[in-house]
Amino acid sequence: MDNRIDVLREEIKQKLSSVGDLAELDKLRVGYLGKKGSITALLKGMKDLTNEERKTFGAEVNKLKANAAELIDKKVEELNRKAIEAEINLMPVFDVTTPPELTRGSYHPVTLSQRQCEAVFKSMGFTVEDYAEVVTDYECFEAVNIPKHHPARDMQDTYYLENGQLLKTQTSAAQNAILRKYGKNLTENGVPIKAIFPGRCFRNEATDANHENTFFQMEGMMVDKDISISNLIFFMKTMLSEVFQRDVKVRLRPGFFPFVEPGFELDINCLICGGEGCPSCKHSGWLELCPCGMIHPNVLREGGIDPEAYTGFAFGLGLTRLAMMKYKVKDIRDFNSGSLKALSQFTDDE
Ligand code: DAH
């Protein structure tokens, strides 16, 4: 019988073993299986055979054709794999045990500011509380006197999660839990509630030099018998003077927040010009730093504390803002940039 089939089979095997790239392989495929390929030619030549011969010969050629196609496909896979391996081998070896060039890490400026504030408040008998970033609508709003559909919610563009919870927009979200945690100590043992709770907050803000969707606040609360605005002013002034290492003047202006009554904006005299007036303070001599006020009776009641017997103050210090002022950072976005060049230049100067 015609040995052209065997010859071709051998030839294909041999040629395939020495093919080096996909382009060469494609030429080979066309040379055998293409319209003018040798295997196709065998099939075309069958018209000159007898019926009987055509049957067996046709079957053999088709087998050869299928076999050649399979071998070529395998070769494509092999060449592709080799190409990937070659690329991987070209990559520089990354040794995770090599020490980084930066020999010493540094604290983030917000962390530095947070720790300074914590140290001052701790020294005045406040506890430092940690709190979740994912909270309920009740914790973030309802428990602090912002019922559903209250217009104050419009001030805080909130990231709601599919499960009905939300990313906390304010550290005030922890107020209720803190009141409940220490309320018993207050009413049964007369120990005042004195707590600060720093935390990351989230709002769907359009970002610019002064706005970020992720920022830090530090909330504080003090509740006892006869707490007044004088206590609030004293603690804030002491903390800020320590943090800025100079005597800081403060002033209160009225401000509205549903969880305090009365509510204030606390300003400090401008640290850049000392109160004379400059571009940083928009020539007013004052910088807005810390909203605060006397805790609303509804908030105390919701936290299980009798507002007839006890009063308290609360404040929501903008920790990120404080860090910007302290370290004279002009663009808030630098803080979340992850740029070591920008972030590693601050040190704890204590
Ligand atoms: N939670 C308020 C905000 O993020 C800030 C605030 C205002 C907190 C007054 C307070 C407060 O505790 O008394 O806008």
Tab-separated table of N, CA and C and ligand atoms in Angstrom, residues 156 169-172 175 203 215 217 219-220 257 259-260 264 291-294 313-317, ligand 1:
chain	number	residue	atom	x	y	z
A	156	GLN	N	-24.143	64.714	56.352
A	156	GLN	CA	-23.152	63.637	56.364
A	156	GLN	C	-23.504	62.610	55.291
A	169	THR	N	-19.940	57.839	60.188
A	169	THR	CA	-19.640	59.159	59.634
A	169	THR	C	-19.058	60.066	60.702
A	170	GLN	N	-19.190	59.639	61.956
A	170	GLN	CA	-18.728	60.476	63.065
A	170	GLN	C	-18.421	59.585	64.265
A	171	THR	N	-17.448	60.005	65.047
A	171	THR	CA	-17.125	59.209	66.241
A	171	THR	C	-18.246	59.300	67.279
A	172	SER	N	-19.168	60.242	67.090
A	172	SER	CA	-20.319	60.332	68.000
A	172	SER	C	-21.093	59.019	68.030
A	175	GLN	N	-21.012	57.247	71.271
A	175	GLN	CA	-21.479	57.898	72.513
A	175	GLN	C	-22.400	57.008	73.335
A	203	ARG	N	-17.109	59.633	54.841
A	203	ARG	CA	-18.222	60.349	54.208
A	203	ARG	C	-17.986	60.424	52.718
A	215	PHE	N	-11.338	60.097	57.125
A	215	PHE	CA	-10.605	61.028	57.995
A	215	PHE	C	-10.783	60.592	59.448
A	217	GLN	N	-11.455	61.488	63.577
A	217	GLN	CA	-11.966	62.402	64.600
A	217	GLN	C	-11.571	61.848	65.973
A	219	GLU	N	-13.501	61.937	69.566
A	219	GLU	CA	-14.664	62.378	70.335
A	219	GLU	C	-14.302	62.307	71.813
A	220	GLY	N	-14.911	63.145	72.611
A	220	GLY	CA	-14.686	63.061	74.055
A	220	GLY	C	-15.982	63.362	74.774
A	257	PHE	N	-25.702	71.180	66.562
A	257	PHE	CA	-25.522	69.731	66.402
A	257	PHE	C	-26.629	69.087	67.218
A	259	PHE	N	-26.987	66.541	68.884
A	259	PHE	CA	-26.716	65.805	70.131
A	259	PHE	C	-26.219	66.677	71.268
A	260	VAL	N	-26.165	67.978	71.040
A	260	VAL	CA	-25.759	68.881	72.126
A	260	VAL	C	-26.717	70.065	72.221
A	264	PHE	N	-21.675	74.381	70.257
A	264	PHE	CA	-20.711	75.443	69.913
A	264	PHE	C	-19.728	74.983	68.837
A	291	PRO	N	-16.010	71.247	67.171
A	291	PRO	CA	-17.394	71.430	67.589
A	291	PRO	C	-17.637	70.720	68.925
A	292	CYS	N	-18.512	71.295	69.731
A	292	CYS	CA	-18.703	70.727	71.075
A	292	CYS	C	-20.011	71.246	71.669
A	293	GLY	N	-20.287	70.863	72.875
A	293	GLY	CA	-21.488	71.375	73.526
A	293	GLY	C	-21.857	70.558	74.745
A	294	MET	N	-22.992	70.927	75.333
A	294	MET	CA	-23.498	70.199	76.493
A	294	MET	C	-24.415	69.084	75.980
A	313	PHE	N	-20.476	67.252	78.997
A	313	PHE	CA	-20.111	67.893	77.728
A	313	PHE	C	-19.592	66.841	76.765
A	314	ALA	N	-19.611	67.180	75.481
A	314	ALA	CA	-19.049	66.299	74.439
A	314	ALA	C	-18.347	67.179	73.428
A	315	PHE	N	-17.338	66.622	72.814
A	315	PHE	CA	-16.689	67.363	71.723
A	315	PHE	C	-16.291	66.393	70.625
A	316	GLY	N	-16.167	66.898	69.416
A	316	GLY	CA	-15.764	66.050	68.274
A	316	GLY	C	-14.595	66.706	67.563
A	317	LEU	N	-13.416	66.477	68.100
A	317	LEU	CA	-12.209	67.108	67.558
A	317	LEU	C	-11.854	66.519	66.186
B	1	DAH	N1	-20.099	64.530	65.247
B	1	DAH	C1	-20.010	65.890	64.778
B	1	DAH	C2	-19.615	65.863	63.292
B	1	DAH	O1	-18.888	65.025	62.890
B	1	DAH	C3	-19.009	66.672	65.574
B	1	DAH	C4	-19.445	66.962	66.970
B	1	DAH	C5	-20.091	68.127	67.245
B	1	DAH	C6	-19.213	66.064	67.989
B	1	DAH	C7	-20.469	68.452	68.549
B	1	DAH	C8	-19.608	66.370	69.290
B	1	DAH	C9	-20.235	67.580	69.551
B	1	DAH	O2	-19.418	65.548	70.315
B	1	DAH	O3	-20.594	67.860	70.826
B	1	DAH	O4	-20.032	66.724	62.575
